[in-house]
Short mmCIF file of C-alpha atoms in Angstrom, two decimals:
data_model
loop_
_atom_site.label_atom_id
_atom_site.label_comp_id
_atom_site.label_asym_id
_atom_site.label_seq_id
_atom_site.Cartn_x
_atom_site.Cartn_y
_atom_site.Cartn_z
CA MET V 1 25.69 12.04 -26.52
CA SER V 2 25.10 8.53 -25.26
CA ALA V 3 21.70 7.38 -24.02
CA ARG V 4 20.70 8.25 -20.47
CA ASP V 5 21.41 5.32 -18.14
CA CYS V 6 18.72 4.97 -15.48
CA VAL V 7 18.94 2.47 -12.63
CA VAL V 8 15.91 1.80 -10.42
CA VAL V 9 16.41 -0.09 -7.16
CA GLY V 10 13.11 -1.77 -6.31
CA GLY V 11 10.51 -3.32 -8.59
CA GLY V 12 7.30 -2.49 -6.70
CA VAL V 13 4.73 0.10 -7.68
CA ALA V 14 7.02 3.13 -7.29
CA GLY V 15 9.91 1.55 -9.19
CA THR V 16 7.72 0.17 -11.96
CA GLU V 17 5.76 3.40 -12.48
CA ALA V 18 9.05 5.30 -12.54
CA ALA V 19 10.42 3.02 -15.26
CA VAL V 20 7.26 3.54 -17.32
CA ALA V 21 7.51 7.30 -16.88
CA ILE V 22 11.17 7.35 -17.91
CA ARG V 23 10.36 5.36 -21.05
CA ALA V 24 7.45 7.70 -21.89
CA LYS V 25 9.72 10.76 -21.76
CA ASP V 26 12.89 9.24 -23.15
CA PRO V 27 12.61 6.55 -25.84
CA ASP V 28 16.40 6.06 -25.92
CA ALA V 29 17.16 5.70 -22.20
CA ARG V 30 18.60 2.45 -20.86
CA ILE V 31 16.38 1.43 -17.94
CA ARG V 32 17.37 -1.24 -15.44
CA ILE V 33 15.32 -2.37 -12.43
CA LEU V 34 17.26 -4.16 -9.70
CA THR V 35 15.07 -5.99 -7.20
CA ASP V 36 15.69 -8.47 -4.42
CA GLU V 37 12.28 -10.04 -5.20
CA THR V 38 12.26 -13.28 -7.13
CA TRP V 39 8.51 -12.92 -7.94
CA PRO V 40 7.41 -10.69 -10.80
CA TYR V 41 5.77 -7.35 -9.91
CA TYR V 42 2.55 -8.12 -7.99
CA ALA V 43 -0.29 -6.34 -6.18
CA ARG V 44 1.17 -6.17 -2.68
CA ILE V 45 -2.00 -4.74 -1.14
CA ARG V 46 -3.92 -7.88 -2.13
CA LEU V 47 -1.60 -10.38 -0.42
CA GLY V 48 -4.34 -11.24 2.11
CA GLU V 49 -6.19 -12.92 -0.77
CA VAL V 50 -3.24 -15.29 -1.20
CA VAL V 51 -3.15 -16.06 2.55
CA ASP V 52 -6.73 -17.34 2.63
CA GLY V 53 -6.52 -18.95 -0.81
CA ARG V 54 -8.98 -16.70 -2.65
CA ILE V 55 -6.38 -16.21 -5.34
CA ALA V 56 -3.16 -17.87 -6.53
CA PRO V 57 0.09 -15.85 -6.57
CA GLU V 58 -0.12 -15.57 -10.37
CA GLY V 59 -3.51 -13.85 -9.96
CA LEU V 60 -1.76 -10.86 -8.41
CA PHE V 61 0.85 -10.40 -11.13
CA LEU V 62 0.39 -6.98 -12.70
CA ARG V 63 2.23 -7.38 -16.01
CA LEU V 64 2.17 -10.02 -18.71
CA PRO V 65 5.40 -11.88 -19.41
CA GLY V 66 7.04 -10.01 -22.25
CA TRP V 67 5.77 -6.60 -21.15
CA TYR V 68 9.18 -5.53 -19.82
CA GLU V 69 10.87 -6.57 -23.07
CA ASP V 70 8.29 -4.59 -25.05
CA GLN V 71 9.03 -1.54 -22.91
CA ARG V 72 12.77 -2.23 -23.15
CA ILE V 73 13.04 -2.31 -19.37
CA GLU V 74 15.67 -4.72 -18.07
CA VAL V 75 14.75 -6.42 -14.80
CA GLN V 76 17.36 -8.15 -12.67
CA GLY V 77 15.52 -10.15 -10.00
CA GLY V 78 17.01 -11.69 -6.87
CA VAL V 79 19.63 -8.93 -6.77
CA ARG V 80 20.54 -7.24 -3.51
CA VAL V 81 22.10 -3.80 -3.71
CA GLU V 82 24.78 -3.49 -1.05
CA ARG V 83 25.89 0.09 -1.46
CA ILE V 84 25.28 3.18 -3.49
CA ASP V 85 28.07 5.60 -4.27
CA PRO V 86 26.61 8.92 -5.44
CA ALA V 87 30.06 10.54 -5.77
CA ARG V 88 31.10 7.97 -8.40
CA ALA V 89 27.51 7.46 -9.66
CA GLN V 90 27.78 3.72 -9.04
CA VAL V 91 25.77 0.96 -7.37
CA ALA V 92 27.46 -2.07 -5.77
CA VAL V 93 25.49 -5.31 -5.82
CA GLU V 94 25.95 -8.40 -3.70
CA GLY V 95 28.57 -10.68 -5.19
CA GLY V 96 30.85 -7.85 -6.21
CA GLY V 97 29.32 -6.32 -9.35
CA ARG V 98 29.20 -2.59 -9.92
CA LEU V 99 26.84 -0.63 -12.17
CA SER V 100 27.23 2.96 -13.29
CA TYR V 101 24.24 5.26 -13.74
CA ASP V 102 23.31 8.74 -14.87
CA ALA V 103 20.13 8.73 -12.75
CA LEU V 104 19.42 6.44 -9.79
CA LEU V 105 16.05 5.88 -8.13
CA LEU V 106 15.76 4.36 -4.67
CA ALA V 107 12.35 2.70 -4.55
CA VAL V 108 13.43 0.20 -1.94
CA GLY V 109 10.24 0.15 0.13
CA ALA V 110 9.88 -0.51 3.82
CA THR V 111 10.21 -3.30 6.38
CA PRO V 112 7.53 -4.32 8.90
CA PHE V 113 8.16 -2.88 12.34
CA VAL V 114 8.26 -5.46 15.10
CA PRO V 115 8.24 -3.99 18.62
CA PRO V 116 11.11 -5.35 20.72
CA PHE V 117 9.07 -7.54 23.09
CA PRO V 118 10.74 -10.65 24.57
CA GLY V 119 10.35 -13.49 22.11
CA ALA V 120 9.89 -11.19 19.09
CA ASP V 121 12.59 -13.14 17.24
CA LEU V 122 10.99 -16.59 17.77
CA PRO V 123 10.01 -18.50 14.62
CA VAL V 124 6.34 -18.40 15.70
CA VAL V 125 6.37 -14.61 15.13
CA ALA V 126 5.80 -13.57 11.51
CA THR V 127 4.99 -10.52 9.40
CA LEU V 128 3.29 -10.06 6.02
CA ARG V 129 5.04 -7.93 3.46
CA ARG V 130 6.02 -10.08 0.50
CA MET V 131 4.57 -12.85 -1.60
CA ASP V 132 6.79 -15.39 0.17
CA ASP V 133 5.39 -14.23 3.53
CA ALA V 134 1.84 -14.71 2.24
CA LEU V 135 2.59 -18.25 1.05
CA GLU V 136 4.26 -19.07 4.37
CA LEU V 137 1.21 -17.83 6.33
CA LYS V 138 -1.06 -19.83 4.04
CA ARG V 139 1.03 -22.95 4.62
CA ARG V 140 0.97 -22.51 8.39
CA ALA V 141 -2.78 -21.89 8.36
CA GLN V 142 -3.40 -25.37 6.95
CA LYS V 143 -2.66 -26.79 10.39
CA GLY V 144 -5.27 -24.50 11.93
CA GLY V 145 -5.05 -23.51 15.58
CA ALA V 146 -4.91 -20.14 17.28
CA CYS V 147 -3.41 -17.01 15.85
CA VAL V 148 -2.66 -13.68 17.51
CA VAL V 149 -2.44 -10.53 15.38
CA VAL V 150 -0.49 -7.74 17.04
CA GLY V 151 -1.88 -4.42 15.83
CA GLY V 152 -5.47 -3.45 14.97
CA GLY V 153 -4.73 -1.07 12.11
CA LEU V 154 -6.10 -1.44 8.59
CA LEU V 155 -3.68 -4.17 7.55
CA GLY V 156 -3.91 -6.00 10.87
CA LEU V 157 -7.70 -6.25 10.64
CA GLU V 158 -7.65 -7.30 7.01
CA LEU V 159 -5.06 -9.91 7.87
CA ALA V 160 -7.02 -11.17 10.89
CA VAL V 161 -10.05 -11.78 8.68
CA SER V 162 -7.87 -13.51 6.07
CA LEU V 163 -6.33 -15.71 8.76
CA ALA V 164 -9.77 -16.54 10.16
CA GLY V 165 -10.81 -17.41 6.59
CA ALA V 166 -7.69 -19.54 6.24
CA GLY V 167 -8.63 -21.65 9.25
CA PHE V 168 -7.22 -19.92 12.33
CA ARG V 169 -9.00 -18.70 15.44
CA ALA V 170 -7.76 -15.12 15.32
CA THR V 171 -7.36 -12.63 18.17
CA VAL V 172 -6.29 -9.04 17.51
CA ILE V 173 -4.33 -7.16 20.17
CA GLU V 174 -4.60 -3.38 19.87
CA ALA V 175 -3.09 -0.71 22.10
CA ALA V 176 -5.84 1.87 21.53
CA PRO V 177 -9.21 1.62 23.28
CA TRP V 178 -10.94 1.14 19.90
CA LEU V 179 -10.08 -0.18 16.44
CA LEU V 180 -8.47 2.02 13.77
CA PRO V 181 -7.90 4.90 16.17
CA ARG V 182 -6.36 7.10 13.48
CA GLN V 183 -9.06 6.51 10.87
CA VAL V 184 -12.22 5.98 12.93
CA ASP V 185 -13.79 7.55 16.04
CA ALA V 186 -14.83 5.43 19.04
CA ALA V 187 -18.36 4.79 17.73
CA GLY V 188 -17.04 3.66 14.35
CA GLY V 189 -14.49 1.43 16.04
CA GLU V 190 -17.28 -0.27 17.98
CA VAL V 191 -19.28 -0.97 14.79
CA LEU V 192 -16.20 -2.55 13.32
CA ARG V 193 -15.50 -4.65 16.40
CA GLU V 194 -19.03 -6.05 16.43
CA VAL V 195 -19.03 -6.92 12.72
CA LEU V 196 -15.59 -8.54 12.81
CA HIS V 197 -16.44 -10.45 15.98
CA ARG V 198 -19.36 -12.04 14.14
CA ARG V 199 -16.84 -13.12 11.50
CA GLY V 200 -14.80 -15.02 14.04
CA VAL V 201 -12.21 -12.45 15.14
CA ASP V 202 -11.71 -11.73 18.85
CA PHE V 203 -10.19 -8.57 20.25
CA ARG V 204 -8.10 -7.40 23.17
CA LEU V 205 -8.35 -3.61 23.13
CA ALA V 206 -6.33 -1.16 25.23
CA SER V 207 -3.88 -4.02 25.46
CA GLY V 208 -0.41 -4.91 24.29
CA VAL V 209 2.06 -7.75 24.01
CA GLU V 210 4.38 -8.19 26.97
CA GLY V 211 6.15 -11.18 25.50
CA VAL V 212 5.96 -14.45 23.61
CA GLU V 213 7.21 -17.77 24.98
CA ALA V 214 7.66 -20.90 22.93
CA GLY V 215 6.59 -24.15 24.55
CA ALA V 216 6.21 -27.81 23.71
CA GLY V 217 2.88 -27.16 21.96
CA ALA V 218 1.54 -23.73 21.07
CA ALA V 219 3.43 -20.60 22.09
CA ARG V 220 1.99 -18.35 24.82
CA VAL V 221 1.46 -14.66 24.25
CA THR V 222 1.40 -12.65 27.46
CA VAL V 223 -0.71 -9.51 27.20
CA LYS V 224 -0.82 -6.43 29.39
CA GLY V 225 -2.23 -7.29 32.80
CA GLY V 226 -0.60 -10.72 32.81
CA GLN V 227 -3.18 -12.84 30.98
CA SER V 228 -1.84 -15.19 28.38
CA LEU V 229 -3.21 -16.49 25.08
CA PRO V 230 -2.18 -19.66 23.22
CA ALA V 231 -0.82 -19.02 19.72
CA ASP V 232 0.29 -21.33 16.95
CA LEU V 233 1.12 -18.19 15.02
CA VAL V 234 1.79 -14.57 16.01
CA VAL V 235 1.58 -12.04 13.19
CA VAL V 236 2.86 -8.54 13.88
CA SER V 237 1.13 -5.77 11.96
CA ALA V 238 2.47 -2.69 13.68
CA GLY V 239 3.31 -0.54 10.70
CA VAL V 240 6.43 -0.36 8.58
CA ARG V 241 9.73 1.50 8.71
CA PRO V 242 11.15 3.00 5.51
CA ASP V 243 14.27 1.24 4.27
CA VAL V 244 16.77 4.06 4.59
CA ALA V 245 20.01 2.14 5.17
CA LEU V 246 21.37 2.42 1.61
CA ALA V 247 20.75 6.15 1.58
CA ARG V 248 22.04 6.80 5.08
CA GLU V 249 25.29 4.88 4.55
CA ALA V 250 25.91 6.92 1.41
CA GLY V 251 25.43 10.20 3.26
CA VAL V 252 22.07 10.98 1.61
CA ALA V 253 19.78 13.05 3.87
CA VAL V 254 17.41 10.86 5.89
CA ASP V 255 14.77 11.81 8.43
CA LYS V 256 11.97 9.26 9.01
CA GLY V 257 12.39 8.34 5.34
CA ILE V 258 14.75 9.38 2.57
CA VAL V 259 14.12 13.11 2.24
CA VAL V 260 12.95 14.22 -1.22
CA ASP V 261 11.94 17.55 -2.76
CA ASP V 262 8.97 18.24 -5.05
CA ALA V 263 10.83 16.60 -7.95
CA LEU V 264 11.52 13.53 -5.76
CA ARG V 265 15.24 14.36 -5.73
CA THR V 266 17.25 13.39 -2.67
CA SER V 267 20.06 15.49 -1.22
CA ALA V 268 22.56 13.66 -3.48
CA ALA V 269 22.97 14.75 -7.11
CA GLY V 270 21.68 12.13 -9.54
CA VAL V 271 19.73 10.22 -6.88
CA TRP V 272 15.93 10.20 -6.56
CA ALA V 273 13.68 8.35 -4.11
CA ALA V 274 10.00 7.36 -4.24
CA GLY V 275 7.44 5.16 -2.51
CA ASP V 276 7.47 3.70 0.99
CA CYS V 277 11.13 4.64 1.55
CA ALA V 278 10.65 8.32 0.67
CA GLN V 279 9.65 11.26 2.83
CA HIS V 280 8.09 14.11 0.89
CA ARG V 281 7.91 17.38 2.86
CA THR V 282 6.91 16.14 6.32
CA GLY V 283 5.04 13.10 5.17
CA LEU V 284 5.42 9.38 4.84
CA TYR V 285 2.47 8.02 2.90
CA GLY V 286 3.01 4.28 2.78
CA PHE V 287 0.10 3.46 0.50
CA TRP V 288 -0.24 2.24 -3.03
CA SER V 289 -1.70 5.24 -4.88
CA ALA V 290 0.77 7.72 -3.38
CA ASN V 291 3.67 5.40 -4.17
CA GLY V 292 2.56 5.12 -7.79
CA GLU V 293 2.20 8.89 -8.09
CA GLN V 294 5.64 9.43 -6.60
CA GLY V 295 7.14 6.84 -8.92
CA LYS V 296 5.62 8.54 -11.98
CA ALA V 297 6.88 11.93 -10.86
CA ALA V 298 10.37 10.61 -10.07
CA GLY V 299 10.63 8.88 -13.44
CA ALA V 300 9.63 12.00 -15.33
CA SER V 301 12.15 14.03 -13.35
CA MET V 302 14.91 11.48 -13.98
CA ALA V 303 14.19 11.78 -17.70
CA GLY V 304 14.73 15.53 -17.46
CA ALA V 305 11.13 16.76 -17.40
CA PRO V 306 10.08 19.52 -14.98
CA VAL V 307 8.10 17.96 -12.11
CA ALA V 308 6.16 19.50 -9.23
CA TYR V 309 4.74 16.78 -7.00
CA ALA V 310 2.60 18.45 -4.36
CA GLY V 311 1.68 15.39 -2.31
CA SER V 312 -1.10 12.80 -2.54
CA VAL V 313 -4.61 12.61 -1.08
CA ARG V 314 -4.58 10.42 2.01
CA GLN V 315 -7.24 7.79 1.69
CA SER V 316 -7.49 4.13 2.38
CA THR V 317 -9.98 1.39 1.85
CA LEU V 318 -10.14 -1.88 3.74
CA LYS V 319 -12.18 -4.76 2.50
CA VAL V 320 -13.23 -7.28 5.07
CA GLY V 321 -15.11 -9.94 3.19
CA ASP V 322 -18.02 -8.02 1.71
CA MET V 323 -17.73 -5.12 4.15
CA ALA V 324 -15.80 -2.04 3.17
CA VAL V 325 -14.19 0.52 5.45
CA PHE V 326 -13.07 3.78 3.93
CA GLY V 327 -11.08 6.54 5.55
CA ILE V 328 -9.86 9.83 4.16
CA GLY V 329 -8.02 12.74 5.72
CA ASP V 330 -7.11 12.69 9.37
CA LEU V 331 -9.65 12.08 12.14
CA SER V 332 -7.17 13.34 14.73
CA ALA V 333 -6.97 16.75 12.99
CA PRO V 334 -8.85 19.73 14.48
CA PHE V 335 -12.37 20.16 13.10
CA ALA V 336 -15.26 22.63 13.48
CA ARG V 337 -18.21 20.27 13.19
CA GLN V 338 -19.04 16.67 12.54
CA GLU V 339 -21.87 14.58 11.17
CA SER V 340 -22.04 11.01 12.38
CA ALA V 341 -24.68 8.33 12.35
CA ARG V 342 -24.94 4.58 12.73
CA ASP V 343 -27.49 2.49 10.87
CA GLY V 344 -27.14 -1.20 11.73
CA ASP V 345 -23.71 -2.27 10.50
CA ALA V 346 -23.28 0.90 8.48
CA TYR V 347 -21.65 4.00 9.92
CA ARG V 348 -20.60 7.39 8.65
CA CYS V 349 -18.60 10.14 10.33
CA ILE V 350 -17.58 13.27 8.46
CA ARG V 351 -15.60 16.05 10.07
CA MET V 352 -15.25 19.48 8.51
CA ASP V 353 -13.45 22.74 9.17
CA GLU V 354 -15.20 26.11 9.42
CA ALA V 355 -15.37 26.47 5.64
CA GLY V 356 -17.00 23.05 5.35
CA ARG V 357 -13.95 21.34 3.88
CA VAL V 358 -13.47 17.72 4.91
CA THR V 359 -10.70 17.27 7.49
CA GLY V 360 -11.36 13.59 8.00
CA ALA V 361 -14.09 11.09 7.26
CA VAL V 362 -14.88 7.43 7.67
CA LEU V 363 -17.49 5.24 6.04
CA ILE V 364 -18.26 1.70 7.15
CA GLY V 365 -20.48 -0.62 5.14
CA ASP V 366 -22.24 1.91 2.93
CA MET V 367 -19.81 3.35 0.36
CA ALA V 368 -22.32 5.56 -1.48
CA GLU V 369 -20.57 8.75 -0.41
CA ARG V 370 -17.03 7.60 -1.01
CA LYS V 371 -16.60 9.01 -4.48
CA ALA V 372 -18.00 12.39 -3.44
CA LEU V 373 -15.65 12.51 -0.45
CA VAL V 374 -12.60 11.69 -2.57
CA LEU V 375 -13.50 14.31 -5.15
CA ALA V 376 -14.21 16.94 -2.47
CA SER V 377 -10.87 16.22 -0.81
CA MET V 378 -8.98 16.44 -4.09
CA SER V 379 -10.60 19.74 -5.01
CA GLY V 380 -10.45 21.31 -1.53
CA ARG V 381 -14.04 22.53 -1.98
CA PRO V 382 -16.64 22.54 0.81
CA TYR V 383 -18.40 19.19 1.10
CA ARG V 384 -22.11 18.65 0.65
CA ALA V 385 -23.51 15.18 1.12
CA ALA V 386 -25.48 14.13 -1.97
CA MET U 1 -13.15 5.70 -25.55
CA LYS U 2 -12.64 7.15 -22.10
CA LYS U 3 -9.98 6.16 -19.60
CA TYR U 4 -11.20 5.42 -16.08
CA VAL U 5 -9.30 5.92 -12.81
CA CYS U 6 -9.62 3.75 -9.70
CA LEU U 7 -10.38 6.08 -6.80
CA VAL U 8 -8.97 3.57 -4.33
CA CYS U 9 -5.49 3.03 -5.74
CA GLY U 10 -5.05 5.30 -8.76
CA TYR U 11 -4.90 2.54 -11.39
CA VAL U 12 -5.94 3.83 -14.81
CA TYR U 13 -8.04 1.60 -17.04
CA ASP U 14 -7.14 2.49 -20.62
CA PRO U 15 -9.48 0.89 -23.20
CA ALA U 16 -6.71 1.11 -25.79
CA VAL U 17 -4.66 -1.27 -23.62
CA GLY U 18 -7.41 -3.27 -21.90
CA ASP U 19 -6.35 -5.44 -18.97
CA PRO U 20 -4.31 -8.13 -20.71
CA VAL U 21 -3.28 -9.83 -17.47
CA GLY U 22 -6.94 -10.01 -16.45
CA GLY U 23 -7.98 -11.38 -19.84
CA ILE U 24 -9.55 -8.16 -21.13
CA PRO U 25 -8.48 -7.51 -24.74
CA ALA U 26 -7.34 -4.11 -25.99
CA GLY U 27 -10.24 -2.10 -27.39
CA THR U 28 -12.70 -3.02 -24.61
CA ALA U 29 -14.63 0.02 -23.38
CA PHE U 30 -14.85 0.43 -19.61
CA GLU U 31 -18.63 0.12 -19.85
CA ASP U 32 -18.23 -3.29 -21.49
CA LEU U 33 -16.07 -4.79 -18.73
CA PRO U 34 -17.86 -7.65 -16.97
CA ASP U 35 -19.40 -6.79 -13.58
CA SER U 36 -17.07 -9.34 -12.01
CA TRP U 37 -14.01 -7.38 -13.19
CA VAL U 38 -12.00 -5.84 -10.34
CA CYS U 39 -9.15 -3.38 -10.26
CA PRO U 40 -6.04 -5.50 -10.83
CA GLU U 41 -3.97 -3.43 -8.43
CA CYS U 42 -6.26 -3.23 -5.41
CA GLY U 43 -9.25 -5.48 -6.03
CA ALA U 44 -11.83 -2.63 -5.96
CA ALA U 45 -15.09 -3.14 -7.86
CA LYS U 46 -16.05 -1.26 -11.05
CA GLU U 47 -18.18 1.31 -9.26
CA MET U 48 -15.05 2.75 -7.66
CA PHE U 49 -13.87 4.04 -11.03
CA GLU U 50 -14.41 7.54 -12.37
CA PRO U 51 -13.81 8.92 -15.88
CA GLU U 52 -10.31 10.34 -15.97
CA GLU U 53 -11.17 13.86 -17.17
CA ALA U 54 -13.89 14.25 -14.54
CA GLN U 55 -11.32 13.48 -11.88
CA ALA U 56 -8.68 15.76 -13.34
CA GLY U 57 -11.32 18.52 -13.60
CA ALA U 58 -11.91 18.35 -9.87
CA VAL U 59 -8.35 19.44 -9.11
CA PRO U 60 -8.05 23.23 -9.21
#
């Protein structure tokens, strides 16, 4: 029997962890990663540090040169996959090449969502997803000026602080009446707004972008109610959409993401999916640790090992300068009781069900309880503050 | 030597491997990492790490 031929589309955390897992289970497999990135595998969630110059791109690389050769993983960078053909077990790449596979992983990620406001396609409007985006934002920030960030979620806030650090006057526009509406309650959102305001970020809450107009100088961003803000840069941080086109065009089942089972298999034989593009049960995760776990599970399954991925713990941490914001679970979920308290710039809110299990929690500033909350959530045991 | 897991992003620090990209040679115990060391994947500080078996033990 010839060696198993595994092709991974996407070289981010899901694709890389999958390749490692395949190699761990199958020393003889041929493993190829096809990626449209020209940069080596890097820490995407730290791109804000490149925007404000805290770190050089090389500082975010996650593997030494030579590591892939040692692992016998072939990486083909700058390659766009045009089509997958599960019936023939082939992948078509741009320029006409075709590759055959025994097992194919789609770890193709997601694309920033830009709401369709007038002017959304102007050059002044940007997003942050890739290393090249980060370097472009850094370059534009050297001229200084005013910047509008559309979206006050975790990434939007982190980005606003990075842009302020990079030399912009930053204003965040958020549709909800307070910041981080899914992770934080109103009181927590207010703590955050005050702290970030002191760091040079302004806010328009319960607002929205009506349109962007380019002019001779700065562009104008019209917000709900008709007011307008000058902007030398508009960055949209309104979430991402899973990249499902390759799967959909090949007839692979797609809902919000590419639908996978507990072994990360798609509806097509020989095709797996993991990471930002994948939808496991009802959920899109869209964060680093879940993507890595899915990649590991998919790789093991591709190598023929039994796999039962039951989902990942939802948690996220935002670092804004020296201030940390941590959220776990879902603050919009039903809960039986809550503990919340503010102490200066620190805030905690913990919501529990009748059995005392955490349904959702947020910590701002003081992270002492974070570890206990993560462990309690992973174990499903009732939570007792230390 | 124990492996340590980053509770923020899931990165595993394995002393047998070290953090070669971050300049930490193989064979460096987690306890001996400099205080300035951060998780290479997410930038979290050392205190966000937990011994691997303790974490695994928490899952029923």
